[in-house]
């Protein structure tokens, strides 16, 4: 028996694994721009339609940390195939949903089966590549992780405008079937070590309740005015109690459903902290820039997508170069360069103003792509470097879960800060600019606007400026977050080389 399994066609297997991940990550954002259309067709308000996003996020957040338990129970290859096939079936059901409750239910199922897909793909890719080329595999997966969320809103908008919203879900069906058939065929000779771990019911129930409630609080907090809402207060208390029980139980149980003891590994702990904080800041950029372009700059959703899209160009172009030569460089140095570039682009945006042109915005996005190209692969390599082969899938699941949770915190906090600081600046600007101010009157008269219309225009201009100043402040803060992460990543200790997964040795 060979010590390492290699599929008959490595390139085809890589395509199958990558396609499934692309499909899964794409679905986290593809429905965002289609919500008004979905709401109209199913006869609900746009506010109610946001549960289409929330249900997917909640289910995925719950199932992600279960990856380690599920792969020990069923094996990585079976886990990948069944997750991908079930994702395709759930996508089809989303497309044929006739009411909002049906769509929310099928999106929840879709999110639940999507959870293990990314960490299992990560583990399988590492296991089928020789050590010298594992950096290439991780770089490819990083590129997919970056490009898919950018492509989601553009593709979703185009499909909804030109066809109909169910097709944003139907396109997953052929992709999922193809990916699962290819990987099943290519990996059928791989022997997975199957275990029969006992079911940790306390851990499972407290995880579902705690993470589910927390995700709902983070997704709905801004809409419900946070702790002025009794719903948010009750949900927060439920989440806090359930998560406290979950942490205590998982750290003391002999066979926990989520192995939190993986955090004892120094590089896994350090790398995960860097990944969670950097991804949270990166997610904040991806959330804020399109909103700012539409709210402040008057861009349509399509043009906002085009302005943000250059972010994906350099990751695509540099993936194979980074993957090929990265293992000759200190991973901490690559990650530091990534954080330096991403921090610098945040400081550039902190100088944006209302008259900034399209090419300037797109140029900063393009430059940020250099940082993104150097970010995921080194940080992932660092956090996986001191895990044992049988811990890779569980570690990948736990790190991805914490990264997803970090993104949810980031989305809520960023939106809250942007709105809150905009109100503060509106109040400050209003103290100095009033309709009775001579310079303000002269400006309004030159624009041919007087009376109530003039007052409304003045208020609109102050609001715009308030949001612009707030936008600049948030990006100034994000710049310092990235710079501070350079210190965090240097706490990691070499050597950095991702080990093959459990199916590699048999």
mmCIF file of C-alpha atoms in Angstrom, residues 17-409:
data_model
loop_
_atom_site.group_PDB
_atom_site.id
_atom_site.type_symbol
_atom_site.label_atom_id
_atom_site.label_comp_id
_atom_site.label_asym_id
_atom_site.label_seq_id
_atom_site.Cartn_x
_atom_site.Cartn_y
_atom_site.Cartn_z
ATOM 1 C CA UNK A 17 -13.268 20.509 -5.060
ATOM 2 C CA UNK A 18 -12.825 24.189 -6.016
ATOM 3 C CA UNK A 19 -16.141 24.378 -7.906
ATOM 4 C CA UNK A 20 -18.062 23.117 -4.885
ATOM 5 C CA UNK A 21 -16.386 25.685 -2.615
ATOM 6 C CA UNK A 22 -16.975 28.473 -5.160
ATOM 7 C CA UNK A 23 -20.681 27.541 -5.325
ATOM 8 C CA UNK A 24 -20.992 27.440 -1.526
ATOM 9 C CA UNK A 25 -19.175 30.754 -0.882
ATOM 10 C CA UNK A 26 -21.032 32.414 -3.794
ATOM 11 C CA UNK A 27 -24.342 31.571 -2.109
ATOM 12 C CA UNK A 28 -23.443 33.615 0.978
ATOM 13 C CA UNK A 29 -23.844 36.819 -1.114
ATOM 14 C CA UNK A 30 -25.708 35.972 -4.351
ATOM 15 C CA UNK A 31 -29.186 36.565 -2.866
ATOM 16 C CA UNK A 32 -28.317 39.956 -1.293
ATOM 17 C CA UNK A 33 -29.176 42.173 -4.294
ATOM 18 C CA UNK A 34 -32.198 40.036 -5.226
ATOM 19 C CA UNK A 35 -34.040 40.510 -1.910
ATOM 20 C CA UNK A 36 -36.375 43.331 -3.117
ATOM 21 C CA UNK A 37 -37.428 41.187 -6.123
ATOM 22 C CA UNK A 38 -37.894 38.057 -3.984
ATOM 23 C CA UNK A 39 -39.912 40.073 -1.429
ATOM 24 C CA UNK A 40 -42.165 41.485 -4.177
ATOM 25 C CA UNK A 41 -42.757 38.100 -5.820
ATOM 26 C CA UNK A 42 -43.549 36.329 -2.535
ATOM 27 C CA UNK A 43 -45.670 39.182 -1.171
ATOM 28 C CA UNK A 44 -43.627 40.189 1.914
ATOM 29 C CA UNK A 45 -41.744 43.315 3.018
ATOM 30 C CA UNK A 46 -38.031 43.749 2.189
ATOM 31 C CA UNK A 47 -37.348 43.682 5.952
ATOM 32 C CA UNK A 48 -38.953 40.226 6.244
ATOM 33 C CA UNK A 49 -36.993 39.008 3.222
ATOM 34 C CA UNK A 50 -33.667 39.515 5.061
ATOM 35 C CA UNK A 51 -34.448 36.219 6.844
ATOM 36 C CA UNK A 52 -33.371 34.593 3.542
ATOM 37 C CA UNK A 53 -29.816 35.729 4.429
ATOM 38 C CA UNK A 54 -30.132 35.229 8.201
ATOM 39 C CA UNK A 55 -31.452 31.631 8.036
ATOM 40 C CA UNK A 56 -28.540 30.579 5.795
ATOM 41 C CA UNK A 57 -25.954 32.306 8.039
ATOM 42 C CA UNK A 58 -27.396 30.860 11.293
ATOM 43 C CA UNK A 59 -27.476 27.265 10.008
ATOM 44 C CA UNK A 60 -23.995 27.493 8.514
ATOM 45 C CA UNK A 61 -22.565 28.980 11.730
ATOM 46 C CA UNK A 62 -24.028 26.055 13.723
ATOM 47 C CA UNK A 63 -22.834 23.277 11.378
ATOM 48 C CA UNK A 64 -19.284 24.624 10.785
ATOM 49 C CA UNK A 65 -17.800 23.645 14.181
ATOM 50 C CA UNK A 66 -19.401 20.171 13.847
ATOM 51 C CA UNK A 67 -17.105 19.402 10.880
ATOM 52 C CA UNK A 68 -14.548 17.504 13.001
ATOM 53 C CA UNK A 69 -17.209 15.249 14.567
ATOM 54 C CA UNK A 70 -18.914 14.585 11.206
ATOM 55 C CA UNK A 71 -15.689 13.732 9.350
ATOM 56 C CA UNK A 72 -14.643 11.304 12.125
ATOM 57 C CA UNK A 73 -18.085 9.702 11.911
ATOM 58 C CA UNK A 74 -18.518 9.477 8.107
ATOM 59 C CA UNK A 75 -15.104 10.178 6.545
ATOM 60 C CA UNK A 76 -13.979 13.262 4.614
ATOM 61 C CA UNK A 77 -14.749 12.040 1.080
ATOM 62 C CA UNK A 78 -18.303 10.877 1.954
ATOM 63 C CA UNK A 79 -18.834 14.097 3.896
ATOM 64 C CA UNK A 80 -17.830 16.195 0.880
ATOM 65 C CA UNK A 81 -19.960 14.223 -1.605
ATOM 66 C CA UNK A 82 -23.106 14.188 0.535
ATOM 67 C CA UNK A 83 -22.764 17.836 1.592
ATOM 68 C CA UNK A 84 -22.389 18.903 -2.046
ATOM 69 C CA UNK A 85 -25.316 16.767 -3.293
ATOM 70 C CA UNK A 86 -27.589 17.905 -0.449
ATOM 71 C CA UNK A 87 -26.563 21.528 -1.141
ATOM 72 C CA UNK A 88 -27.689 21.059 -4.776
ATOM 73 C CA UNK A 89 -31.030 19.542 -3.681
ATOM 74 C CA UNK A 90 -31.596 22.349 -1.135
ATOM 75 C CA UNK A 91 -30.759 24.930 -3.845
ATOM 76 C CA UNK A 92 -33.367 23.388 -6.171
ATOM 77 C CA UNK A 93 -35.952 23.490 -3.362
ATOM 78 C CA UNK A 94 -35.107 27.197 -2.751
ATOM 79 C CA UNK A 95 -35.775 27.883 -6.438
ATOM 80 C CA UNK A 96 -39.219 26.239 -6.417
ATOM 81 C CA UNK A 97 -40.306 27.762 -3.057
ATOM 82 C CA UNK A 98 -43.785 29.305 -3.331
ATOM 83 C CA UNK A 99 -43.806 31.262 -0.065
ATOM 84 C CA UNK A 100 -41.353 33.082 2.197
ATOM 85 C CA UNK A 101 -41.557 30.498 5.073
ATOM 86 C CA UNK A 102 -40.738 27.724 2.539
ATOM 87 C CA UNK A 103 -37.780 29.677 1.142
ATOM 88 C CA UNK A 104 -36.430 30.446 4.643
ATOM 89 C CA UNK A 105 -36.713 26.742 5.615
ATOM 90 C CA UNK A 106 -34.879 25.555 2.483
ATOM 91 C CA UNK A 107 -32.208 28.258 2.922
ATOM 92 C CA UNK A 108 -31.687 27.020 6.505
ATOM 93 C CA UNK A 109 -31.205 23.447 5.183
ATOM 94 C CA UNK A 110 -28.859 24.786 2.500
ATOM 95 C CA UNK A 111 -26.783 26.587 5.174
ATOM 96 C CA UNK A 112 -26.672 23.507 7.425
ATOM 97 C CA UNK A 113 -25.219 21.249 4.699
ATOM 98 C CA UNK A 114 -22.920 24.057 3.444
ATOM 99 C CA UNK A 115 -21.060 24.362 6.776
ATOM 100 C CA UNK A 116 -18.623 21.419 6.444
ATOM 101 C CA UNK A 117 -17.923 21.981 2.708
ATOM 102 C CA UNK A 118 -15.108 24.551 3.002
ATOM 103 C CA UNK A 119 -13.050 22.936 5.823
ATOM 104 C CA UNK A 120 -13.423 19.435 4.294
ATOM 105 C CA UNK A 121 -12.338 20.786 0.882
ATOM 106 C CA UNK A 122 -9.345 22.430 2.578
ATOM 107 C CA UNK A 123 -8.366 19.147 4.275
ATOM 108 C CA UNK A 124 -8.820 17.071 1.085
ATOM 109 C CA UNK A 125 -6.760 19.505 -1.020
ATOM 110 C CA UNK A 126 -3.895 19.377 1.491
ATOM 111 C CA UNK A 127 -4.009 15.566 1.551
ATOM 112 C CA UNK A 128 -3.825 15.008 -2.250
ATOM 113 C CA UNK A 129 -0.975 17.441 -2.953
ATOM 114 C CA UNK A 130 2.684 16.667 -2.179
ATOM 115 C CA UNK A 131 4.180 18.845 0.621
ATOM 116 C CA UNK A 132 5.995 21.170 -1.815
ATOM 117 C CA UNK A 133 2.723 22.013 -3.613
ATOM 118 C CA UNK A 134 0.355 22.377 -0.648
ATOM 119 C CA UNK A 135 0.898 26.138 -0.679
ATOM 120 C CA UNK A 136 -0.451 26.141 -4.252
ATOM 121 C CA UNK A 137 -3.572 24.252 -3.152
ATOM 122 C CA UNK A 138 -4.232 26.663 -0.268
ATOM 123 C CA UNK A 139 -3.603 29.693 -2.530
ATOM 124 C CA UNK A 140 -6.145 28.375 -5.038
ATOM 125 C CA UNK A 141 -8.729 27.908 -2.288
ATOM 126 C CA UNK A 142 -7.953 31.420 -1.008
ATOM 127 C CA UNK A 143 -8.579 32.863 -4.482
ATOM 128 C CA UNK A 144 -11.963 31.099 -4.665
ATOM 129 C CA UNK A 145 -12.836 32.431 -1.182
ATOM 130 C CA UNK A 146 -12.094 36.011 -2.302
ATOM 131 C CA UNK A 147 -13.571 36.010 -5.817
ATOM 132 C CA UNK A 148 -16.877 34.225 -5.036
ATOM 133 C CA UNK A 149 -18.309 36.878 -2.620
ATOM 134 C CA UNK A 150 -17.400 39.631 -5.135
ATOM 135 C CA UNK A 151 -18.998 37.739 -8.030
ATOM 136 C CA UNK A 152 -22.129 36.938 -5.969
ATOM 137 C CA UNK A 153 -23.935 40.317 -6.025
ATOM 138 C CA UNK A 154 -22.926 41.018 -9.675
ATOM 139 C CA UNK A 155 -24.081 37.585 -10.864
ATOM 140 C CA UNK A 156 -27.187 37.691 -8.640
ATOM 141 C CA UNK A 157 -28.202 41.101 -9.983
ATOM 142 C CA UNK A 158 -27.616 40.078 -13.615
ATOM 143 C CA UNK A 159 -29.593 36.806 -13.277
ATOM 144 C CA UNK A 160 -32.480 38.539 -11.453
ATOM 145 C CA UNK A 161 -32.669 41.366 -14.042
ATOM 146 C CA UNK A 162 -32.372 39.143 -17.131
ATOM 147 C CA UNK A 163 -34.105 35.910 -16.049
ATOM 148 C CA UNK A 164 -35.826 35.429 -12.669
ATOM 149 C CA UNK A 165 -34.658 35.098 -9.066
ATOM 150 C CA UNK A 166 -35.116 31.262 -8.785
ATOM 151 C CA UNK A 167 -32.217 30.884 -11.235
ATOM 152 C CA UNK A 168 -29.748 32.213 -8.631
ATOM 153 C CA UNK A 169 -30.432 28.897 -6.855
ATOM 154 C CA UNK A 170 -30.980 26.629 -9.894
ATOM 155 C CA UNK A 171 -27.453 27.306 -11.252
ATOM 156 C CA UNK A 172 -26.065 25.391 -8.240
ATOM 157 C CA UNK A 173 -27.700 22.109 -9.272
ATOM 158 C CA UNK A 174 -25.512 21.128 -12.291
ATOM 159 C CA UNK A 175 -22.371 22.500 -10.586
ATOM 160 C CA UNK A 176 -23.008 20.491 -7.383
ATOM 161 C CA UNK A 177 -23.800 17.252 -9.255
ATOM 162 C CA UNK A 178 -20.683 17.630 -11.447
ATOM 163 C CA UNK A 179 -18.398 18.407 -8.466
ATOM 164 C CA UNK A 180 -19.680 15.502 -6.341
ATOM 165 C CA UNK A 181 -19.449 13.010 -9.252
ATOM 166 C CA UNK A 182 -15.903 14.075 -10.159
ATOM 167 C CA UNK A 183 -14.607 13.964 -6.575
ATOM 168 C CA UNK A 184 -16.448 10.686 -5.839
ATOM 169 C CA UNK A 185 -14.918 9.056 -8.925
ATOM 170 C CA UNK A 186 -11.396 10.415 -8.408
ATOM 171 C CA UNK A 187 -11.242 9.779 -4.645
ATOM 172 C CA UNK A 188 -12.879 6.349 -4.505
ATOM 173 C CA UNK A 189 -9.528 4.671 -3.800
ATOM 174 C CA UNK A 190 -8.895 6.815 -0.712
ATOM 175 C CA UNK A 191 -9.414 5.034 2.602
ATOM 176 C CA UNK A 192 -10.830 7.220 5.360
ATOM 177 C CA UNK A 193 -10.424 6.175 8.968
ATOM 178 C CA UNK A 194 -13.989 5.983 10.337
ATOM 179 C CA UNK A 195 -14.639 6.287 14.052
ATOM 180 C CA UNK A 196 -17.799 5.993 16.128
ATOM 181 C CA UNK A 197 -17.589 8.962 18.509
ATOM 182 C CA UNK A 198 -20.427 9.143 21.016
ATOM 183 C CA UNK A 199 -23.001 11.834 20.439
ATOM 184 C CA UNK A 200 -22.462 14.800 22.768
ATOM 185 C CA UNK A 201 -26.092 15.915 23.061
ATOM 186 C CA UNK A 202 -25.455 18.678 25.634
ATOM 187 C CA UNK A 203 -22.753 20.179 23.426
ATOM 188 C CA UNK A 204 -24.947 19.932 20.305
ATOM 189 C CA UNK A 205 -28.059 21.500 21.890
ATOM 190 C CA UNK A 206 -26.158 24.342 23.589
ATOM 191 C CA UNK A 207 -24.252 24.999 20.327
ATOM 192 C CA UNK A 208 -27.469 25.207 18.282
ATOM 193 C CA UNK A 209 -29.230 27.456 20.816
ATOM 194 C CA UNK A 210 -26.197 29.629 21.674
ATOM 195 C CA UNK A 211 -24.804 30.209 18.173
ATOM 196 C CA UNK A 212 -28.247 30.381 16.562
ATOM 197 C CA UNK A 213 -29.424 33.059 19.017
ATOM 198 C CA UNK A 214 -26.127 35.001 18.738
ATOM 199 C CA UNK A 215 -26.277 35.004 14.930
ATOM 200 C CA UNK A 216 -29.891 36.295 15.039
ATOM 201 C CA UNK A 217 -28.854 39.077 17.459
ATOM 202 C CA UNK A 218 -25.990 40.129 15.178
ATOM 203 C CA UNK A 219 -28.080 39.969 11.994
ATOM 204 C CA UNK A 220 -31.173 41.695 13.396
ATOM 205 C CA UNK A 221 -29.622 44.047 15.994
ATOM 206 C CA UNK A 222 -29.438 47.137 13.778
ATOM 207 C CA UNK A 223 -32.976 46.646 12.422
ATOM 208 C CA UNK A 224 -34.410 46.216 15.940
ATOM 209 C CA UNK A 225 -32.452 49.146 17.515
ATOM 210 C CA UNK A 226 -30.322 46.789 19.591
ATOM 211 C CA UNK A 227 -31.043 46.716 23.339
ATOM 212 C CA UNK A 228 -34.056 48.987 23.036
ATOM 213 C CA UNK A 229 -35.793 45.868 21.705
ATOM 214 C CA UNK A 230 -37.065 43.233 24.153
ATOM 215 C CA UNK A 231 -36.593 40.591 21.399
ATOM 216 C CA UNK A 232 -32.854 41.396 21.184
ATOM 217 C CA UNK A 233 -32.470 41.468 24.993
ATOM 218 C CA UNK A 234 -34.149 38.054 25.469
ATOM 219 C CA UNK A 235 -32.240 36.496 22.531
ATOM 220 C CA UNK A 236 -28.929 37.872 23.885
ATOM 221 C CA UNK A 237 -29.565 36.392 27.361
ATOM 222 C CA UNK A 238 -30.489 33.008 25.847
ATOM 223 C CA UNK A 239 -27.321 33.101 23.709
ATOM 224 C CA UNK A 240 -25.032 34.102 26.614
ATOM 225 C CA UNK A 241 -26.348 31.354 28.937
ATOM 226 C CA UNK A 242 -26.249 28.636 26.243
ATOM 227 C CA UNK A 243 -22.724 29.583 25.099
ATOM 228 C CA UNK A 244 -21.427 29.674 28.700
ATOM 229 C CA UNK A 245 -22.770 26.126 29.281
ATOM 230 C CA UNK A 246 -21.375 25.057 25.881
ATOM 231 C CA UNK A 247 -17.835 26.324 26.665
ATOM 232 C CA UNK A 248 -17.702 24.746 30.139
ATOM 233 C CA UNK A 249 -19.117 21.425 28.886
ATOM 234 C CA UNK A 250 -16.900 21.159 25.790
ATOM 235 C CA UNK A 251 -13.721 21.905 27.754
ATOM 236 C CA UNK A 252 -14.492 19.256 30.394
ATOM 237 C CA UNK A 253 -16.188 16.488 28.353
ATOM 238 C CA UNK A 254 -14.093 13.451 27.323
ATOM 239 C CA UNK A 255 -15.523 13.364 23.771
ATOM 240 C CA UNK A 256 -16.705 16.912 22.952
ATOM 241 C CA UNK A 257 -18.652 17.471 19.738
ATOM 242 C CA UNK A 258 -16.479 20.559 19.084
ATOM 243 C CA UNK A 259 -12.829 20.122 20.004
ATOM 244 C CA UNK A 260 -11.981 23.488 21.597
ATOM 245 C CA UNK A 261 -8.753 21.925 22.927
ATOM 246 C CA UNK A 262 -7.258 22.481 19.465
ATOM 247 C CA UNK A 263 -6.625 26.042 20.689
ATOM 248 C CA UNK A 264 -3.844 24.602 22.877
ATOM 249 C CA UNK A 265 -1.649 24.551 19.733
ATOM 250 C CA UNK A 266 0.293 27.832 19.691
ATOM 251 C CA UNK A 267 0.263 28.463 15.916
ATOM 252 C CA UNK A 268 -3.365 27.399 15.566
ATOM 253 C CA UNK A 269 -4.337 29.853 18.309
ATOM 254 C CA UNK A 270 -2.199 32.729 16.951
ATOM 255 C CA UNK A 271 -3.166 32.097 13.316
ATOM 256 C CA UNK A 272 -6.869 31.865 14.167
ATOM 257 C CA UNK A 273 -6.777 35.200 16.053
ATOM 258 C CA UNK A 274 -5.054 36.837 13.059
ATOM 259 C CA UNK A 275 -7.517 35.215 10.610
ATOM 260 C CA UNK A 276 -10.640 36.195 12.582
ATOM 261 C CA UNK A 277 -9.625 39.845 13.122
ATOM 262 C CA UNK A 278 -8.235 40.338 9.594
ATOM 263 C CA UNK A 279 -11.258 38.697 7.961
ATOM 264 C CA UNK A 280 -13.609 40.780 10.136
ATOM 265 C CA UNK A 281 -11.874 43.967 8.933
ATOM 266 C CA UNK A 282 -11.813 42.692 5.322
ATOM 267 C CA UNK A 283 -15.529 41.834 5.567
ATOM 268 C CA UNK A 284 -16.251 45.349 6.881
ATOM 269 C CA UNK A 285 -14.614 46.814 3.757
ATOM 270 C CA UNK A 286 -16.642 44.528 1.483
ATOM 271 C CA UNK A 287 -19.843 45.544 3.277
ATOM 272 C CA UNK A 288 -19.220 49.282 3.567
ATOM 273 C CA UNK A 289 -17.831 50.195 0.116
ATOM 274 C CA UNK A 290 -20.878 49.031 -1.962
ATOM 275 C CA UNK A 291 -23.308 50.601 0.555
ATOM 276 C CA UNK A 292 -21.385 53.888 0.475
ATOM 277 C CA UNK A 293 -21.298 53.865 -3.340
ATOM 278 C CA UNK A 294 -25.089 53.450 -3.526
ATOM 279 C CA UNK A 295 -26.133 55.623 -0.565
ATOM 280 C CA UNK A 296 -23.652 58.483 -0.833
ATOM 281 C CA UNK A 297 -22.343 58.434 -4.402
ATOM 282 C CA UNK A 298 -25.611 57.554 -6.165
ATOM 283 C CA UNK A 299 -24.284 54.420 -7.919
ATOM 284 C CA UNK A 300 -26.689 51.695 -9.072
ATOM 285 C CA UNK A 301 -26.138 48.219 -7.581
ATOM 286 C CA UNK A 302 -24.569 47.073 -10.887
ATOM 287 C CA UNK A 303 -22.103 49.991 -11.032
ATOM 288 C CA UNK A 304 -21.315 49.578 -7.343
ATOM 289 C CA UNK A 305 -20.451 45.958 -8.185
ATOM 290 C CA UNK A 306 -18.187 47.070 -11.050
ATOM 291 C CA UNK A 307 -16.395 49.608 -8.814
ATOM 292 C CA UNK A 308 -15.771 46.938 -6.151
ATOM 293 C CA UNK A 309 -14.899 44.125 -8.586
ATOM 294 C CA UNK A 310 -11.203 45.056 -9.304
ATOM 295 C CA UNK A 311 -10.483 43.656 -5.827
ATOM 296 C CA UNK A 312 -10.571 40.166 -7.385
ATOM 297 C CA UNK A 313 -8.162 40.804 -10.307
ATOM 298 C CA UNK A 314 -4.787 40.480 -8.548
ATOM 299 C CA UNK A 315 -5.774 37.460 -6.396
ATOM 300 C CA UNK A 316 -6.685 35.611 -9.623
ATOM 301 C CA UNK A 317 -3.470 36.672 -11.392
ATOM 302 C CA UNK A 318 -1.126 36.030 -8.466
ATOM 303 C CA UNK A 319 -2.602 32.811 -7.022
ATOM 304 C CA UNK A 320 -0.232 30.395 -8.724
ATOM 305 C CA UNK A 321 2.825 32.624 -8.202
ATOM 306 C CA UNK A 322 2.058 32.945 -4.478
ATOM 307 C CA UNK A 323 1.306 29.223 -4.219
ATOM 308 C CA UNK A 324 4.487 28.200 -6.053
ATOM 309 C CA UNK A 325 7.022 30.417 -4.291
ATOM 310 C CA UNK A 326 5.404 31.087 -0.898
ATOM 311 C CA UNK A 327 6.981 28.048 0.796
ATOM 312 C CA UNK A 328 10.428 29.605 0.174
ATOM 313 C CA UNK A 329 9.429 32.645 2.234
ATOM 314 C CA UNK A 330 8.590 33.164 5.895
ATOM 315 C CA UNK A 331 4.761 33.021 6.080
ATOM 316 C CA UNK A 332 4.799 35.788 8.712
ATOM 317 C CA UNK A 333 6.521 38.097 6.216
ATOM 318 C CA UNK A 334 3.898 37.424 3.521
ATOM 319 C CA UNK A 335 1.051 37.984 6.001
ATOM 320 C CA UNK A 336 2.723 41.216 7.215
ATOM 321 C CA UNK A 337 2.917 42.500 3.609
ATOM 322 C CA UNK A 338 -0.788 41.625 3.187
ATOM 323 C CA UNK A 339 -1.782 43.547 6.337
ATOM 324 C CA UNK A 340 0.441 46.489 5.333
ATOM 325 C CA UNK A 341 -1.231 46.792 1.911
ATOM 326 C CA UNK A 342 -4.774 46.327 3.280
ATOM 327 C CA UNK A 343 -4.119 48.853 6.054
ATOM 328 C CA UNK A 344 -2.721 51.348 3.513
ATOM 329 C CA UNK A 345 -5.833 51.041 1.303
ATOM 330 C CA UNK A 346 -8.018 51.730 4.360
ATOM 331 C CA UNK A 347 -6.074 54.936 5.047
ATOM 332 C CA UNK A 348 -6.487 55.887 1.357
ATOM 333 C CA UNK A 349 -10.261 55.499 1.690
ATOM 334 C CA UNK A 350 -10.210 57.595 4.866
ATOM 335 C CA UNK A 351 -9.359 60.551 2.556
ATOM 336 C CA UNK A 352 -12.255 59.906 0.125
ATOM 337 C CA UNK A 353 -14.771 62.711 -0.497
ATOM 338 C CA UNK A 354 -18.108 63.050 -2.311
ATOM 339 C CA UNK A 355 -16.519 64.087 -5.626
ATOM 340 C CA UNK A 356 -14.060 61.163 -5.834
ATOM 341 C CA UNK A 357 -14.274 59.545 -9.290
ATOM 342 C CA UNK A 358 -14.966 55.922 -10.318
ATOM 343 C CA UNK A 359 -11.389 55.174 -11.419
ATOM 344 C CA UNK A 360 -9.921 56.335 -8.121
ATOM 345 C CA UNK A 361 -12.292 54.060 -6.177
ATOM 346 C CA UNK A 362 -11.619 51.117 -8.531
ATOM 347 C CA UNK A 363 -7.846 51.776 -8.329
ATOM 348 C CA UNK A 364 -7.824 51.478 -4.525
ATOM 349 C CA UNK A 365 -9.865 48.266 -4.809
ATOM 350 C CA UNK A 366 -7.318 46.917 -7.322
ATOM 351 C CA UNK A 367 -4.398 47.747 -4.992
ATOM 352 C CA UNK A 368 -6.187 46.078 -2.059
ATOM 353 C CA UNK A 369 -6.297 42.907 -4.186
ATOM 354 C CA UNK A 370 -2.512 42.633 -3.735
ATOM 355 C CA UNK A 371 -3.023 42.429 0.034
ATOM 356 C CA UNK A 372 -5.843 39.908 -0.350
ATOM 357 C CA UNK A 373 -3.670 37.729 -2.654
ATOM 358 C CA UNK A 374 -1.035 37.526 0.106
ATOM 359 C CA UNK A 375 -3.445 37.175 3.054
ATOM 360 C CA UNK A 376 -5.433 33.918 3.126
ATOM 361 C CA UNK A 377 -2.795 31.373 2.138
ATOM 362 C CA UNK A 378 -0.028 32.371 4.635
ATOM 363 C CA UNK A 379 -2.435 32.816 7.565
ATOM 364 C CA UNK A 380 -4.175 29.484 6.809
ATOM 365 C CA UNK A 381 -0.780 27.743 6.526
ATOM 366 C CA UNK A 382 0.291 29.201 9.892
ATOM 367 C CA UNK A 383 -2.850 28.113 11.737
ATOM 368 C CA UNK A 384 -2.786 24.566 10.301
ATOM 369 C CA UNK A 385 0.987 24.122 10.747
ATOM 370 C CA UNK A 386 1.059 22.601 14.248
ATOM 371 C CA UNK A 387 -2.128 20.494 13.994
ATOM 372 C CA UNK A 388 -1.880 16.710 13.695
ATOM 373 C CA UNK A 389 -3.086 15.228 10.347
ATOM 374 C CA UNK A 390 -6.301 13.898 11.937
ATOM 375 C CA UNK A 391 -7.008 17.371 13.399
ATOM 376 C CA UNK A 392 -6.903 19.282 10.066
ATOM 377 C CA UNK A 393 -10.641 19.022 9.215
ATOM 378 C CA UNK A 394 -11.727 19.840 12.796
ATOM 379 C CA UNK A 395 -9.228 22.731 12.993
ATOM 380 C CA UNK A 396 -10.322 24.073 9.610
ATOM 381 C CA UNK A 397 -13.970 23.866 10.710
ATOM 382 C CA UNK A 398 -13.318 25.622 14.028
ATOM 383 C CA UNK A 399 -11.205 28.393 12.424
ATOM 384 C CA UNK A 400 -13.797 28.933 9.654
ATOM 385 C CA UNK A 401 -16.598 29.008 12.255
ATOM 386 C CA UNK A 402 -14.774 31.679 14.300
ATOM 387 C CA UNK A 403 -13.987 33.588 11.091
ATOM 388 C CA UNK A 404 -17.691 33.504 10.105
ATOM 389 C CA UNK A 405 -18.728 34.651 13.581
ATOM 390 C CA UNK A 406 -16.111 37.437 13.394
ATOM 391 C CA UNK A 407 -17.620 38.565 10.084
ATOM 392 C CA UNK A 408 -21.100 38.687 11.666
ATOM 393 C CA UNK A 409 -19.813 40.807 14.571
#
